[in-house]
mmCIF file of C-alpha atoms in Angstrom:
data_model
loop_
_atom_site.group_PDB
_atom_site.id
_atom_site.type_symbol
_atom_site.label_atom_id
_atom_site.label_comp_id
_atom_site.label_asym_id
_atom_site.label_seq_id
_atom_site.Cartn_x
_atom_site.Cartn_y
_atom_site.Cartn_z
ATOM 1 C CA UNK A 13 142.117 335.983 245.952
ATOM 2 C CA UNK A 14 141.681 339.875 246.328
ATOM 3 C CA UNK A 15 141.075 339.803 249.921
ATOM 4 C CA UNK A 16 143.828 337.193 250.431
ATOM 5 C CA UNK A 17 146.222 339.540 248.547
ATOM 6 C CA UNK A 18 145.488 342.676 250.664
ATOM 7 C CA UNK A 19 145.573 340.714 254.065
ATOM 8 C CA UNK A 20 149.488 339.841 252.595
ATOM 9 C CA UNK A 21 149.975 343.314 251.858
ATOM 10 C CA UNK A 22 149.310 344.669 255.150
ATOM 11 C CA UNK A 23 151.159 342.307 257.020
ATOM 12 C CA UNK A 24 154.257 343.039 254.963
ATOM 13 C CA UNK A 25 153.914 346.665 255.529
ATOM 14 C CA UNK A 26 153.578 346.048 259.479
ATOM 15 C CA UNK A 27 156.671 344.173 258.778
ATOM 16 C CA UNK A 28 158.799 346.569 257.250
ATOM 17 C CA UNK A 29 157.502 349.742 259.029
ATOM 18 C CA UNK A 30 158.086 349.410 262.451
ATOM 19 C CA UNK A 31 161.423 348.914 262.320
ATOM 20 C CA UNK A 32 162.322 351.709 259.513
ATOM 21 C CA UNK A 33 160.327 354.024 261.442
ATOM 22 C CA UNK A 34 161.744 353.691 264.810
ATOM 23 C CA UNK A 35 165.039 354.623 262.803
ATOM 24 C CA UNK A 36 163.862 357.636 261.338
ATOM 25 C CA UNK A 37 162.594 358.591 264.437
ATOM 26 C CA UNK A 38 165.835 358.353 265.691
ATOM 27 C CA UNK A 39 166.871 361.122 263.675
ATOM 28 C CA UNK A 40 167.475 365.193 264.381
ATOM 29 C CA UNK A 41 165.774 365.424 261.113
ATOM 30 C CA UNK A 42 162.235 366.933 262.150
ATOM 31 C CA UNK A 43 160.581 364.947 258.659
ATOM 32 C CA UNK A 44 161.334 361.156 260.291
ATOM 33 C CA UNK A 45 159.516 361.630 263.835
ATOM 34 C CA UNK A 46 157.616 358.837 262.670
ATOM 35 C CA UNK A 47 156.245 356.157 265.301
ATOM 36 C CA UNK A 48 156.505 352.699 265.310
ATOM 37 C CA UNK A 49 153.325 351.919 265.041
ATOM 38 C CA UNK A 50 152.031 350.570 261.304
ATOM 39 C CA UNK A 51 149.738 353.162 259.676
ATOM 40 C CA UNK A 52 148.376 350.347 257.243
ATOM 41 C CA UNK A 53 147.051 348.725 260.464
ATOM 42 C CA UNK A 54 145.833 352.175 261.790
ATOM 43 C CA UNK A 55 143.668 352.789 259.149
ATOM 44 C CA UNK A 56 142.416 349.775 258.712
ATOM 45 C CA UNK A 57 141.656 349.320 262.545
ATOM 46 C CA UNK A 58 138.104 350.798 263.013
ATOM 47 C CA UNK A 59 138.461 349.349 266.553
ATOM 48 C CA UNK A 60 140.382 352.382 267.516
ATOM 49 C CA UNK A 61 138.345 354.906 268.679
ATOM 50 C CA UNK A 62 140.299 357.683 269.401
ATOM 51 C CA UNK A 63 142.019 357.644 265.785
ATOM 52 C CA UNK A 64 139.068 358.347 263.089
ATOM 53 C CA UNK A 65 140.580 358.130 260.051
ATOM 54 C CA UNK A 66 139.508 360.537 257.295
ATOM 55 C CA UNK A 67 140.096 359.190 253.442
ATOM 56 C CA UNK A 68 141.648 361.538 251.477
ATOM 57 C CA UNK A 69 141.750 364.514 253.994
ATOM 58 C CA UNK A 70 144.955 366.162 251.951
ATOM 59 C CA UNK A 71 146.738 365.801 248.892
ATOM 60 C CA UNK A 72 150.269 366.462 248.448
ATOM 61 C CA UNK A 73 153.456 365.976 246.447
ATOM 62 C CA UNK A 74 156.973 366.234 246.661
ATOM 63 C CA UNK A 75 159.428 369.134 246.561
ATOM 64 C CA UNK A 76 162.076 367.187 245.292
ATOM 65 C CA UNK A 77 162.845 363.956 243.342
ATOM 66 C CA UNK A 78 163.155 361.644 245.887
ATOM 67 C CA UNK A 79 164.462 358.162 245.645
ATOM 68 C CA UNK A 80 162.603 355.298 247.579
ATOM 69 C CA UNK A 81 163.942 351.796 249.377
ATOM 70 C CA UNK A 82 162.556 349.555 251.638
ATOM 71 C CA UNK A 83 164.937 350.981 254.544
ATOM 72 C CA UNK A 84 162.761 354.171 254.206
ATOM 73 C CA UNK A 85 163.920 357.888 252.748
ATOM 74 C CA UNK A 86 162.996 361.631 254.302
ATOM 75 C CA UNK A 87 160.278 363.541 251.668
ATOM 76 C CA UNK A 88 159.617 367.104 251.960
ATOM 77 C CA UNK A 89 156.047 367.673 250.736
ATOM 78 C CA UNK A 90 153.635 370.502 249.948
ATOM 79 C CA UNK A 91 150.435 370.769 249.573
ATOM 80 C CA UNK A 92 148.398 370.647 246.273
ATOM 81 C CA UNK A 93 144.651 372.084 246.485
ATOM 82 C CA UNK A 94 142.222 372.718 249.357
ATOM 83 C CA UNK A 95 142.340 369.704 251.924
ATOM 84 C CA UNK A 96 138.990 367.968 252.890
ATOM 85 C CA UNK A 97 137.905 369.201 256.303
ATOM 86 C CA UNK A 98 134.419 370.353 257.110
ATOM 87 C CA UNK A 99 136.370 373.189 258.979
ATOM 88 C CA UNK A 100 137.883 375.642 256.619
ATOM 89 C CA UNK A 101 141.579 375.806 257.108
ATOM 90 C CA UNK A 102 144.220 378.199 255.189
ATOM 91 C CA UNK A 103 147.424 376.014 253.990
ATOM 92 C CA UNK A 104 149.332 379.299 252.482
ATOM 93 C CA UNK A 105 153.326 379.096 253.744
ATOM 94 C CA UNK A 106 152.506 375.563 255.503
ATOM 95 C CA UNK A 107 154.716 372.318 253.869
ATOM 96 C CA UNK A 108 154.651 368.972 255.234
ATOM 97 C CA UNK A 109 157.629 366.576 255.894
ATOM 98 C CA UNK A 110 157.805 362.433 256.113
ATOM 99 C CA UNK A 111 158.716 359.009 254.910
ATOM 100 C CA UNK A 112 158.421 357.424 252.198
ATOM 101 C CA UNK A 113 159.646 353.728 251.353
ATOM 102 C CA UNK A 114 159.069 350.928 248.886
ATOM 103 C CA UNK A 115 157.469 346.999 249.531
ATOM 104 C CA UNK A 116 156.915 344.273 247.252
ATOM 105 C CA UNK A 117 153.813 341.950 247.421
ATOM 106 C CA UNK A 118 152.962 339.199 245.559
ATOM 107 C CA UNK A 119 155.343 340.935 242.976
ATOM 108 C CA UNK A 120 153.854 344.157 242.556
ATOM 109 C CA UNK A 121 156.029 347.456 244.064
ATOM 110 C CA UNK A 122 153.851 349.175 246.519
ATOM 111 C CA UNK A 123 154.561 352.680 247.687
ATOM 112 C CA UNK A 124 153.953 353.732 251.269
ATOM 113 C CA UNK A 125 154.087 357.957 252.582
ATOM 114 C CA UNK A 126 154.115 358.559 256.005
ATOM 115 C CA UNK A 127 153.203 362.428 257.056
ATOM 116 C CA UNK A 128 155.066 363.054 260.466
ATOM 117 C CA UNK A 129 155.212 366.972 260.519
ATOM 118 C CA UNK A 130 154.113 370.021 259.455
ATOM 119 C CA UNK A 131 155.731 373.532 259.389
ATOM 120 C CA UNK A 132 155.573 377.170 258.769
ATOM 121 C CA UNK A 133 157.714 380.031 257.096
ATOM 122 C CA UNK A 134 158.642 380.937 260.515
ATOM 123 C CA UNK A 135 160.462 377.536 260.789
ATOM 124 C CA UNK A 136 157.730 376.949 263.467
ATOM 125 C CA UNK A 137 156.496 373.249 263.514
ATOM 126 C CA UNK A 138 153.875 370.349 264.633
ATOM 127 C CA UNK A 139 154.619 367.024 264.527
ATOM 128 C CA UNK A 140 151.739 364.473 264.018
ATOM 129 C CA UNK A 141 151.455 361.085 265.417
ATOM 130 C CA UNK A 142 152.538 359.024 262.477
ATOM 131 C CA UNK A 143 149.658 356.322 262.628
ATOM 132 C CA UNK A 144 147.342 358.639 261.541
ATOM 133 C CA UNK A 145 148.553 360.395 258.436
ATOM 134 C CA UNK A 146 149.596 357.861 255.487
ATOM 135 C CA UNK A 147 149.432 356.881 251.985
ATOM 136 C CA UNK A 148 150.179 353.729 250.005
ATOM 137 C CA UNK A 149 150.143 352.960 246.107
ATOM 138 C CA UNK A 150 151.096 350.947 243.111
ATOM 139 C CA UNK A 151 154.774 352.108 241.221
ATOM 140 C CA UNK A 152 156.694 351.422 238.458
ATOM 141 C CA UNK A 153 159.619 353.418 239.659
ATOM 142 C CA UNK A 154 161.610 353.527 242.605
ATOM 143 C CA UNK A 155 161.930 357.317 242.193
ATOM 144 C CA UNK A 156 159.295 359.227 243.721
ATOM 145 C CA UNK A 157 158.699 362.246 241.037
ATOM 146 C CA UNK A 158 157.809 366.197 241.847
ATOM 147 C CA UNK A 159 154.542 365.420 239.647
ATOM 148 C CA UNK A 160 153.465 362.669 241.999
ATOM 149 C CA UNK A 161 149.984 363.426 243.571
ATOM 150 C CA UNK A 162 149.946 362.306 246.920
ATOM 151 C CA UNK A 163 145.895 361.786 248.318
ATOM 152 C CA UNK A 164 147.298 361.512 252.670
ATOM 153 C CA UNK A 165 144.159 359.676 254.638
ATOM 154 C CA UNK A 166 144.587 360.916 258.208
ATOM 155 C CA UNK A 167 142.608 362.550 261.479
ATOM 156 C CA UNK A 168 140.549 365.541 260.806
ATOM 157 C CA UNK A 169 140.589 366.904 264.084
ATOM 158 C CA UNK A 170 144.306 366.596 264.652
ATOM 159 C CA UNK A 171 145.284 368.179 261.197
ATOM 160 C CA UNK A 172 143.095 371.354 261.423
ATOM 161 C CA UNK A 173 144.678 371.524 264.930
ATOM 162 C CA UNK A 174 147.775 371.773 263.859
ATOM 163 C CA UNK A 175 147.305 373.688 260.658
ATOM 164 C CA UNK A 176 145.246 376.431 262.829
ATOM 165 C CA UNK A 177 148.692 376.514 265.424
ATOM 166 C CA UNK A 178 150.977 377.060 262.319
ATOM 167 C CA UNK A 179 148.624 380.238 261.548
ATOM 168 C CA UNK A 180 150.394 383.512 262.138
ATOM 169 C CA UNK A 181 147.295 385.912 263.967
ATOM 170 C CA UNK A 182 147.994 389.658 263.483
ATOM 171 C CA UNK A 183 148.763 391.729 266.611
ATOM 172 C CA UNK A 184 146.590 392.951 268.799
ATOM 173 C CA UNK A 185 145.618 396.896 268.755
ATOM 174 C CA UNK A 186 146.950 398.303 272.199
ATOM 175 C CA UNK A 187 143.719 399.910 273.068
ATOM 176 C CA UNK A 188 144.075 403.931 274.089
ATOM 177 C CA UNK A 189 144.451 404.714 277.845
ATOM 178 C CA UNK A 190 140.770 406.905 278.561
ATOM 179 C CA UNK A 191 141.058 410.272 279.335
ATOM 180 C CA UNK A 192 139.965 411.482 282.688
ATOM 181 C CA UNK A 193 136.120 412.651 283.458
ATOM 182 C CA UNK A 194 135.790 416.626 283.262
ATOM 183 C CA UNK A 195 133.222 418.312 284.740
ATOM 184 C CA UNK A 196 131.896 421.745 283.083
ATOM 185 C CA UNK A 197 135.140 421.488 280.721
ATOM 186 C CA UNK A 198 137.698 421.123 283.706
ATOM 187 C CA UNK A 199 139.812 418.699 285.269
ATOM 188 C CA UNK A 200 137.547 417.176 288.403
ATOM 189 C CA UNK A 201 141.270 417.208 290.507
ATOM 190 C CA UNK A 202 142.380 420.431 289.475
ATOM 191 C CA UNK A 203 139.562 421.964 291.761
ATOM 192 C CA UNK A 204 140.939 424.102 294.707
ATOM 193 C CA UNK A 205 139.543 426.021 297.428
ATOM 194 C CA UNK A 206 141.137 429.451 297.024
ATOM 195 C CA UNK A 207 139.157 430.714 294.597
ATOM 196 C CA UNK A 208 138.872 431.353 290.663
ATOM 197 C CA UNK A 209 142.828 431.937 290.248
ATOM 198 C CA UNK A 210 143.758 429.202 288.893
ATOM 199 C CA UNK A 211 141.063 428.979 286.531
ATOM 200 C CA UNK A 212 141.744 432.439 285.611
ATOM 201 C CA UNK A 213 145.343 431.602 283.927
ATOM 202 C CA UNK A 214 143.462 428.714 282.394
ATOM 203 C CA UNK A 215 141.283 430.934 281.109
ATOM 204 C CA UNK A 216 143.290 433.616 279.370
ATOM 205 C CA UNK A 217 145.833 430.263 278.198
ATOM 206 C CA UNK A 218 145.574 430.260 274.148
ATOM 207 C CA UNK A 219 147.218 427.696 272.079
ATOM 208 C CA UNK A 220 150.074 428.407 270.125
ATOM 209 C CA UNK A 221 149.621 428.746 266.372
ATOM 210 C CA UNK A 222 150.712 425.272 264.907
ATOM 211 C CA UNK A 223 154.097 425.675 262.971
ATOM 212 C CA UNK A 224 154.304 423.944 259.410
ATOM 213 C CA UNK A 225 157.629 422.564 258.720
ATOM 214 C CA UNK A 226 159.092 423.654 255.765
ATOM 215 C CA UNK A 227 159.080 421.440 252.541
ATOM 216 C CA UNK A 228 162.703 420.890 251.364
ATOM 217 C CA UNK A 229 163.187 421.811 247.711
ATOM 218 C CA UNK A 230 163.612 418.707 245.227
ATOM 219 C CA UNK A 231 167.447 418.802 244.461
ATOM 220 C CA UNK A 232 168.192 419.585 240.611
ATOM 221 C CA UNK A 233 168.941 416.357 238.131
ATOM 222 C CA UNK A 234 171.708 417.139 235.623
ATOM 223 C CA UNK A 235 172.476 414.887 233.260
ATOM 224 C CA UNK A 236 175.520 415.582 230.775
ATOM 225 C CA UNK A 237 174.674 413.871 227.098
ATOM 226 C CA UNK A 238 177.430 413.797 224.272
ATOM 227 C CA UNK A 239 175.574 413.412 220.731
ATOM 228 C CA UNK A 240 176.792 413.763 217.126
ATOM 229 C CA UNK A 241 173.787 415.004 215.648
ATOM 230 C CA UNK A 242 174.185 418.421 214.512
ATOM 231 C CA UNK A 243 177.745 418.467 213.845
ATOM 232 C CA UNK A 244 178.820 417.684 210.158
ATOM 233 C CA UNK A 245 182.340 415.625 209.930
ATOM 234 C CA UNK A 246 185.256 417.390 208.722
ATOM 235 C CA UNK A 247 186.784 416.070 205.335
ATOM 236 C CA UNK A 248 190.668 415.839 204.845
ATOM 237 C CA UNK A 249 191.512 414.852 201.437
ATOM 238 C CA UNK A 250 195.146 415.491 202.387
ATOM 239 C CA UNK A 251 195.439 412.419 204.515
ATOM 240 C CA UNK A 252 192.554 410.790 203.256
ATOM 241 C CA UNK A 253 190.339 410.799 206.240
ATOM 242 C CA UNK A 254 186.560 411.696 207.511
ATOM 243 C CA UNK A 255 186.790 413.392 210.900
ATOM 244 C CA UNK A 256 183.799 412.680 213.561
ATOM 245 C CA UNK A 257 182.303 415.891 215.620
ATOM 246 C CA UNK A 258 180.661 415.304 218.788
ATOM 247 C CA UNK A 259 179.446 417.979 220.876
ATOM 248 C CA UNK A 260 178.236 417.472 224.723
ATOM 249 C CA UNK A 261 175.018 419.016 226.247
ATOM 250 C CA UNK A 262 173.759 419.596 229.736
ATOM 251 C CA UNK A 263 170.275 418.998 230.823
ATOM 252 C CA UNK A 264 168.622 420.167 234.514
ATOM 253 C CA UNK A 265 165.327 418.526 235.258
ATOM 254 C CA UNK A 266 164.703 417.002 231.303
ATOM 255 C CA UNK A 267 165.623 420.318 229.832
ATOM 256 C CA UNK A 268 168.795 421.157 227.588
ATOM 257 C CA UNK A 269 170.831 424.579 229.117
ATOM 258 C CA UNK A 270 173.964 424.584 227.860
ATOM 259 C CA UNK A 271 175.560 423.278 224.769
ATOM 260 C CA UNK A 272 179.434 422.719 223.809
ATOM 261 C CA UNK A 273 180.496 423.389 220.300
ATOM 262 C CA UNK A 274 181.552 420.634 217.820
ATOM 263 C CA UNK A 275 184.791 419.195 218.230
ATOM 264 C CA UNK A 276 186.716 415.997 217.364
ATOM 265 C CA UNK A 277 185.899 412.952 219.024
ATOM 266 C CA UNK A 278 188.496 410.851 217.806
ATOM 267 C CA UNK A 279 186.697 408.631 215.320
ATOM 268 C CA UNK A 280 187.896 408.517 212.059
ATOM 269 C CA UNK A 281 186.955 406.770 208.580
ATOM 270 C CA UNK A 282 189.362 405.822 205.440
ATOM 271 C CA UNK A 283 188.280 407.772 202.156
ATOM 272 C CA UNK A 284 187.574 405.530 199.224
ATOM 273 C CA UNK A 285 187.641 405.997 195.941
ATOM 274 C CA UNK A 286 184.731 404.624 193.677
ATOM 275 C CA UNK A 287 185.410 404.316 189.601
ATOM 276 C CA UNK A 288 182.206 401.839 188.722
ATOM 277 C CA UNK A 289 179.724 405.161 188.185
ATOM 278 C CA UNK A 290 181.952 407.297 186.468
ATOM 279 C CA UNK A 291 183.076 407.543 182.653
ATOM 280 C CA UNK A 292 186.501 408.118 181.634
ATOM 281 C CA UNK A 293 187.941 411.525 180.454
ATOM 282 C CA UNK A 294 189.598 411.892 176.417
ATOM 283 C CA UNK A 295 191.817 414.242 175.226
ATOM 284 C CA UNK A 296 191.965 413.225 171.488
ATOM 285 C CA UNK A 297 193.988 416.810 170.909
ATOM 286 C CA UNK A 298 196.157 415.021 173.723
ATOM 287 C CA UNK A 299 196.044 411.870 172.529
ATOM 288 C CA UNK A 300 194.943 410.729 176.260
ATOM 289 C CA UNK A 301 192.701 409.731 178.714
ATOM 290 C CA UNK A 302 191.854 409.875 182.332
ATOM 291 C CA UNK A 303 188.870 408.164 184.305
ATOM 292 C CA UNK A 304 186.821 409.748 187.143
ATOM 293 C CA UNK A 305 186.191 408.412 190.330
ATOM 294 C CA UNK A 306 183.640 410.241 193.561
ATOM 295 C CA UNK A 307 184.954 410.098 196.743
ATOM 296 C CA UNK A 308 182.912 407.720 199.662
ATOM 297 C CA UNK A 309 183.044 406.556 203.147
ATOM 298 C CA UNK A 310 182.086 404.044 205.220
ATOM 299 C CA UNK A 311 180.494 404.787 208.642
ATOM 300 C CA UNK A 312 179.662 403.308 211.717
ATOM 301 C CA UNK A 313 176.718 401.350 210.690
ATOM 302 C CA UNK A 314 178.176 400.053 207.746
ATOM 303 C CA UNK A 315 176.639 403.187 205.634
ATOM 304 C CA UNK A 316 177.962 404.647 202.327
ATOM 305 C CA UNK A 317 178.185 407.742 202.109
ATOM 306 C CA UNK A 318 179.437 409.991 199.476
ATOM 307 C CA UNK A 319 181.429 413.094 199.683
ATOM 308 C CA UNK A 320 181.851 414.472 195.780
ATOM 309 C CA UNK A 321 180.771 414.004 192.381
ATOM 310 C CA UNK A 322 182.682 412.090 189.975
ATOM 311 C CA UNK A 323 186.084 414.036 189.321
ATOM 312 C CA UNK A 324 189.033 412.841 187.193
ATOM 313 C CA UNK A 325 192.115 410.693 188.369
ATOM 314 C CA UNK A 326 195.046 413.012 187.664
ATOM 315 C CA UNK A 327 197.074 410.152 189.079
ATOM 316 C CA UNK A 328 196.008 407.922 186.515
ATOM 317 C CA UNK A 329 196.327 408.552 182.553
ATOM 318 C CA UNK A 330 195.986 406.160 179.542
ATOM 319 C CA UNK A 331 197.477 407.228 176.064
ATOM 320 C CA UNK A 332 195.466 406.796 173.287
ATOM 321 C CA UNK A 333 197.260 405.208 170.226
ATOM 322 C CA UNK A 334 196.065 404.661 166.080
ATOM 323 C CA UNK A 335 195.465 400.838 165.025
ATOM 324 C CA UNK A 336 194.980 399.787 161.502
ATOM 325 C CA UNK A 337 193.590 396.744 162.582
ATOM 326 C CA UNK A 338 189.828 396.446 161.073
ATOM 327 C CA UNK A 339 190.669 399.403 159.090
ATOM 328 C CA UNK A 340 190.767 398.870 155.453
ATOM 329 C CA UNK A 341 192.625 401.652 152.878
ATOM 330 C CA UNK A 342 191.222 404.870 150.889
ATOM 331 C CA UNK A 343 192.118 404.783 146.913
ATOM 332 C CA UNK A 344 192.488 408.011 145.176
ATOM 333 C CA UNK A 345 192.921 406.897 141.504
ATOM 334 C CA UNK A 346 192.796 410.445 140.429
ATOM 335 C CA UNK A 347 195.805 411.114 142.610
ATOM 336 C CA UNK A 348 196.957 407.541 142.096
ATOM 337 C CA UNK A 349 197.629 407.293 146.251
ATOM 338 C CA UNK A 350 196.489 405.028 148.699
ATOM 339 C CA UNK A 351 195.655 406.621 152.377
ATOM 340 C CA UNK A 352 196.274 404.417 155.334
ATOM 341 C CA UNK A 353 192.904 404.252 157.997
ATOM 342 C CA UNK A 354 193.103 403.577 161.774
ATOM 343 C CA UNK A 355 191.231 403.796 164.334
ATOM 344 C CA UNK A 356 192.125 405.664 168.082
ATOM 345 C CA UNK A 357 192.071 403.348 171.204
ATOM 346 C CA UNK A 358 193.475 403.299 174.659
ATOM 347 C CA UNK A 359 193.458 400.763 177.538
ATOM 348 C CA UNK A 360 191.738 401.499 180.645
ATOM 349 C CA UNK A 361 192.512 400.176 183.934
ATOM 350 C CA UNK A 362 191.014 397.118 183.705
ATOM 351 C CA UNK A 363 192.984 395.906 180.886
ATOM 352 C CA UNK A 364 190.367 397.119 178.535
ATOM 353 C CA UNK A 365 190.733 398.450 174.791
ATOM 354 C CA UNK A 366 188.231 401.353 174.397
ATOM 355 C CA UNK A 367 187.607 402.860 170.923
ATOM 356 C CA UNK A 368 187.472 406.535 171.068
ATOM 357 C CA UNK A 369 187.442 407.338 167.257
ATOM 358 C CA UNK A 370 186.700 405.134 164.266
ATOM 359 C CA UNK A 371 188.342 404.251 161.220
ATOM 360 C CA UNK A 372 189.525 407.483 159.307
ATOM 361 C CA UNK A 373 193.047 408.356 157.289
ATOM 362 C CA UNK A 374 196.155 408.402 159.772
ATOM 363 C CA UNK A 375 197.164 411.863 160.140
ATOM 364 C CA UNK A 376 200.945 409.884 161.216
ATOM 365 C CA UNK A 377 201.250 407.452 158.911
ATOM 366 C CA UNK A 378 202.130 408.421 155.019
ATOM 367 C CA UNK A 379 199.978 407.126 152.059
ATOM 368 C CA UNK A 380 201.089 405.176 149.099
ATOM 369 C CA UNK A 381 201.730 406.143 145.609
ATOM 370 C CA UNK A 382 199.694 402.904 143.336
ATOM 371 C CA UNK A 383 200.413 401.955 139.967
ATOM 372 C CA UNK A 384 196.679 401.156 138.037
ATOM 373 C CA UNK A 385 196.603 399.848 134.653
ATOM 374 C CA UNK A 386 194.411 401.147 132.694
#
């Protein structure tokens, strides 16, 4: 049943492939130079001499998510690990390009990959005869995934040729003209018959000393800063506001050398007036009372700051009045007179009653004369 099945496998794939891939050869697009000749039969012909396929020579996956039919879709590939030649071969900057399409059998979806070209970063590339480099396996999807590991069986000989063409080889070194032969320190064809003269110029000839060009002087970095730190703010209880200083400094090569003196920026905060830590002010010789507040600001990052100690509200004043209530009367039989008691209060800005003095005879309000029976 096994062998039966793969026997209907392959001739479904020489089916569908030859046609599909006479298309794609068809087509400017370098990855479907495919030919039209089945790789399931090529690699399962060992009667083919010329073509020894390698299992497994490569393994590689796709760039992109790549949808699959049975009319047959352009992959781009690269390649995943060290490929399985006995002759060592770099694949740095090399991807692959092909065809990949879908078959069913017997009701199971079968995957085919057909490698038809490689190239380099230079845009150089090698196609490759497209019986010789193919893969086929069992799916579930008809999308061919980035993840997908791709083992390629294929030619040996053919793929390390055209991996090692794809190479880029360094230049060669021009190699240095040679000097001419001297003879006794002297230039074989400068010899002349009439004597030493010329080689007397040569000989009193001295080289000129070697001039050093001069090293131009790094140019200066200046950098201008504007900071607040150092210059305290300027407080105007007239209209209620906290001026900023900022002051600006210059700096050649890292290091300060001038500084500006502190001026107004611009920035400004609201004073505030804070009550909650401060205790009122009495007057009972008055008969009033004011409460204290300390002055605050808020700045920049949301910081409190305080600008005086608690001072009284002249703005703000509460009289303080006598109550009888709670306050019971003083008898004086031996004067026969009843004194009236109150206590002092005022109300404070919160709507408050706040005792100040307690219970003792009104100075403002007149006693009574009492009848006792004796």
């Amino acid at each position: 049943m096994r062998l039966r099945k793969q026997l209907s496998l392959g001739f479904v794939l020489a089916a569908l492939l030859t046609p599909n891939l006479a298309m794609a050869q068809s087509s400017p697009d370098s990855g479907a130079q495919a030919a039209t000749t089945d790789p399931a039969l090529a690699i399962s012909g060992p009667s083919d001499a010329e073509a020894v396929i390698k299992e497994n020579l490569f393994t590689v996956v796709p760039t992109l998510e790549t949808a699959m039919t049975e009319e047959g879709s352009p992959v781009n590939l690269s390649f995943s690990g060290s490929p399985n030649t006995e002759t060592p071969v770099d694949l740095s900057g090399i991807s692959a390009k092909g065809v990949t399409r879908t078959v069913t059998v017997d009701g199971e979806k079968i995957a085919q990959v057909v490698v038809t070209n490689l190239s380099n970063e230079d845009d150089a590339s090698v196609a490759l005869s497209a019986d010789k480099f193919t893969s086929q396996f069992n799916i579930d999807s008809d999308i061919l995934e980035p993840t997908t590991a791709i083992s390629v069986n294929g030619n040996e000989e053919e793929f390390v040729t055209a991996v090692k063409s794809l190479q880029k080889t360094p230049p060669e070194e021009e190699e240095e003209p040679e000097e001419k032969g001297t003879e006794n320190g002297t230039d074989r064809g400068t010899s002349t018959s009439g004597g030493g003269s010329a080689n007397d110029i040569a000989g009193s000839y001295q080289t000129p000393e070697r001039i050093e060009p001069e090293e131009e002087e790094p140019e200066d970095t200046v950098e201008v800063r504007v900071t607040t730190v150092g210059c305290p703010v300027v407080i105007d209880e007239t209209q209620g506001l906290v001026r900023v200083q900022s002051k600006s400094q210059t700096f050649t090569n890292g290091t300060m050398t001038s500084e500006d003196a502190c001026t107004d920026n611009g920035t400004t905060y609201t004073i505030q007036k804070s009550y909650t830590t401060c205790s009122d002010v009495v007057d009972l010789d008055g008969k009033t009372a004011n409460p204290q507040y300390l002055s605050y600001y808020i700045d920049a990052e949301a910081t409190r700051k305080e600008i005086s100690d608690c001072q009284p509200d002249i703005e703000k004043t509460y009289k303080i009045s006598e109550i009888e209530n709670g306050c019971s009367v003083s008898v004086d039989i031996d004067n026969m007179k009843v004194s009236r008691n109150t206590s002092l209060v005022y109300t404070n800005g919160n709507n408050t009653q706040i005792k100040v003095q307690d219970c003792s005879p009104s100075e403002t309000l007149e006693g009574r004369v009492a009848n006792f029976c004796r």
